[in-house]
Tab-separated table of C-alpha atoms in Angstrom:
chain	number	residue	atom	x	y	z
A	1	MET	CA	-20.455	5.004	66.359
A	2	THR	CA	-23.274	6.365	64.361
A	3	SER	CA	-25.860	8.319	66.276
A	4	GLY	CA	-28.371	8.237	63.439
A	5	LYS	CA	-29.507	11.772	64.348
A	6	GLU	CA	-30.109	14.320	61.641
A	7	GLU	CA	-28.509	17.622	62.560
A	8	ALA	CA	-30.155	20.783	61.294
A	9	GLY	CA	-28.877	21.776	57.864
A	10	LEU	CA	-26.842	18.588	57.293
A	11	LYS	CA	-27.826	15.904	54.855
A	12	GLY	CA	-26.598	12.466	55.785
A	13	THR	CA	-25.692	11.026	59.127
A	14	CYS	CA	-23.396	12.226	61.849
A	15	THR	CA	-20.596	10.111	63.200
A	16	GLU	CA	-19.261	10.522	66.699
A	17	GLY	CA	-15.478	10.633	66.789
A	18	ALA	CA	-13.192	9.331	69.544
A	19	SER	CA	-13.097	12.755	71.179
A	20	GLY	CA	-16.868	12.950	71.358
A	21	HIS	CA	-17.271	15.451	68.480
A	22	LEU	CA	-19.921	14.892	65.868
A	23	TRP	CA	-18.653	14.780	62.288
A	24	ALA	CA	-20.961	15.126	59.287
A	25	ARG	CA	-20.569	12.348	56.750
A	26	ARG	CA	-21.374	13.114	53.112
A	27	ASP	CA	-23.351	10.528	51.232
A	28	ARG	CA	-22.543	11.604	47.672
A	29	GLY	CA	-21.146	14.354	45.435
A	30	PHE	CA	-17.785	15.992	44.820
A	31	THR	CA	-16.280	19.078	46.346
A	32	ILE	CA	-14.930	21.913	44.245
A	33	LEU	CA	-11.413	20.995	45.386
A	34	GLU	CA	-11.795	17.442	44.090
A	35	LEU	CA	-13.043	18.724	40.741
A	36	VAL	CA	-10.156	21.208	40.475
A	37	ILE	CA	-7.638	18.442	41.224
A	38	VAL	CA	-9.145	16.167	38.562
A	39	MET	CA	-9.187	18.990	35.998
A	40	THR	CA	-5.550	19.832	36.799
A	41	ILE	CA	-4.483	16.212	36.323
A	42	MET	CA	-6.379	16.025	33.017
A	43	SER	CA	-4.740	19.259	31.829
A	44	ILE	CA	-1.279	17.915	32.644
A	45	LEU	CA	-1.986	14.666	30.799
A	46	LEU	CA	-3.227	16.559	27.723
A	47	THR	CA	-0.220	18.872	27.795
A	48	VAL	CA	2.095	15.863	27.721
A	49	SER	CA	0.137	13.724	25.252
A	50	ILE	CA	-0.552	16.249	22.455
A	51	PRO	CA	3.131	16.736	21.451
A	52	ILE	CA	3.650	12.968	21.588
A	53	TYR	CA	0.621	12.464	19.325
A	54	ARG	CA	1.915	15.027	16.824
A	55	THR	CA	5.350	13.387	16.747
A	56	LEU	CA	3.790	9.977	16.158
A	57	LEU	CA	1.660	11.407	13.349
A	58	VAL	CA	4.742	12.869	11.612
A	59	ARG	CA	6.632	9.595	11.992
A	60	ALA	CA	3.706	7.671	10.515
A	61	ARG	CA	3.657	9.988	7.478
A	62	GLU	CA	7.416	9.595	7.088
A	63	THR	CA	7.055	5.805	7.170
A	64	VAL	CA	4.436	5.963	4.418
A	65	LEU	CA	6.709	8.286	2.406
A	66	ARG	CA	9.618	5.836	2.675
A	67	GLU	CA	7.373	2.964	1.578
A	68	ASN	CA	5.968	4.945	-1.373
A	69	LEU	CA	9.460	5.946	-2.514
A	70	PHE	CA	10.647	2.338	-2.252
A	71	LYS	CA	7.696	1.069	-4.326
A	72	MET	CA	8.132	3.724	-7.017
A	73	ARG	CA	11.893	3.200	-7.261
A	74	ASP	CA	11.377	-0.555	-7.504
A	75	ALA	CA	8.761	-0.023	-10.232
A	76	ILE	CA	11.151	2.275	-12.151
A	77	ASN	CA	13.875	-0.382	-12.004
A	78	ARG	CA	11.550	-3.206	-13.107
A	79	TYR	CA	10.099	-1.077	-15.930
A	80	THR	CA	13.591	-0.156	-17.152
A	81	TYR	CA	14.758	-3.774	-17.030
A	82	ASP	CA	11.654	-5.176	-18.762
A	83	LYS	CA	11.248	-2.516	-21.456
A	84	ASN	CA	14.964	-1.781	-21.929
A	85	ARG	CA	14.245	1.925	-21.474
A	86	ALA	CA	13.362	4.128	-18.520
A	87	PRO	CA	9.801	5.421	-18.066
A	88	GLN	CA	9.161	8.921	-19.405
A	89	THR	CA	6.622	9.824	-16.698
A	90	LEU	CA	5.394	8.343	-13.448
A	91	SER	CA	2.083	7.723	-15.210
A	92	ASP	CA	3.905	5.241	-17.460
A	93	LEU	CA	4.442	3.067	-14.392
A	94	ALA	CA	0.727	2.993	-13.644
A	95	SER	CA	-0.410	2.505	-17.243
A	96	ALA	CA	2.048	-0.398	-17.689
A	97	LYS	CA	0.719	-1.930	-14.422
A	98	TYR	CA	3.989	-1.629	-12.500
A	99	LEU	CA	2.050	0.444	-9.982
A	100	ARG	CA	-1.672	0.311	-9.304
A	101	GLU	CA	-1.661	4.106	-9.179
A	102	ILE	CA	0.784	6.904	-8.486
A	103	PRO	CA	0.886	7.137	-4.698
A	104	ILE	CA	0.081	10.280	-2.775
A	105	ASP	CA	3.016	12.011	-1.129
A	106	PRO	CA	1.903	11.821	2.526
A	107	ILE	CA	3.775	14.986	3.455
A	108	THR	CA	2.293	17.223	0.729
A	109	GLN	CA	-0.966	15.220	0.403
A	110	SER	CA	-0.673	15.341	-3.402
A	111	ARG	CA	0.225	13.060	-6.318
A	112	ASP	CA	1.571	16.008	-8.304
A	113	THR	CA	4.496	17.018	-6.089
A	114	TRP	CA	6.864	14.116	-6.829
A	115	VAL	CA	10.204	15.292	-8.222
A	116	VAL	CA	11.887	13.011	-10.759
A	117	ARG	CA	15.525	12.743	-11.783
A	118	LEU	CA	16.180	11.929	-15.429
A	119	GLU	CA	18.998	9.689	-16.551
A	120	ASP	CA	22.163	11.345	-17.866
A	121	GLU	CA	22.394	8.983	-20.829
A	122	PRO	CA	19.526	6.749	-21.947
A	123	VAL	CA	19.893	2.980	-21.560
A	124	VAL	CA	19.490	2.690	-25.307
A	125	PRO	CA	21.183	5.590	-27.175
A	126	SER	CA	18.224	6.031	-29.550
A	127	ALA	CA	15.675	6.225	-26.687
A	128	PRO	CA	14.715	9.483	-24.984
A	129	ARG	CA	15.975	10.175	-21.469
A	130	GLY	CA	13.748	8.665	-18.820
A	131	ILE	CA	13.205	8.684	-15.076
A	132	VAL	CA	15.841	7.004	-12.933
A	133	ASP	CA	14.819	8.221	-9.483
A	134	VAL	CA	11.994	9.941	-7.643
A	135	PHE	CA	11.949	12.207	-4.591
A	136	SER	CA	9.350	13.949	-2.474
A	137	GLY	CA	8.613	17.537	-3.396
A	138	ALA	CA	7.881	18.367	0.232
A	139	GLU	CA	9.715	21.160	1.947
A	140	GLY	CA	10.955	20.630	5.450
A	141	ILE	CA	13.232	18.335	7.349
A	142	GLY	CA	12.381	14.843	8.535
A	143	THR	CA	12.729	13.618	12.084
A	144	ASP	CA	16.070	12.081	11.081
A	145	GLY	CA	17.455	15.542	10.157
A	146	VAL	CA	17.481	14.927	6.381
A	147	PRO	CA	15.337	17.161	4.121
A	148	TYR	CA	12.356	15.314	2.621
A	149	ASN	CA	13.438	16.193	-0.928
A	150	GLU	CA	16.692	14.247	-0.403
A	151	TRP	CA	15.113	10.964	0.712
């Protein structure tokens, strides 16, 4: 039952309980305890989500690295097959339109850190040695346990 009386110093109405006591009812606002609980829950969620976000970011970069390596290796193979000689530089792949541009290594954030492996013997004995494979120049180990420069 609501008495509808305003008690001195209380904002809102008073409710009479079963035992006959008057209880103040708040109309709005949060207590400090409620705010502390909400802040604690938010802190726990952030503590859990930040490492997950970082892991997902690394995995996304690794996926882009794998795709870039696949595209460059495919372009090297097509160039070698079409021209009957391996490309001398990665720029040859772009200038001959086998790649739109040399991709950025997503781990190092640079186009200049790619490491190339030259062929032991040229396809044509009179041709200079060319590129047969490409690797990332990034230091560090991927999430699969293999160093980036061995991918």
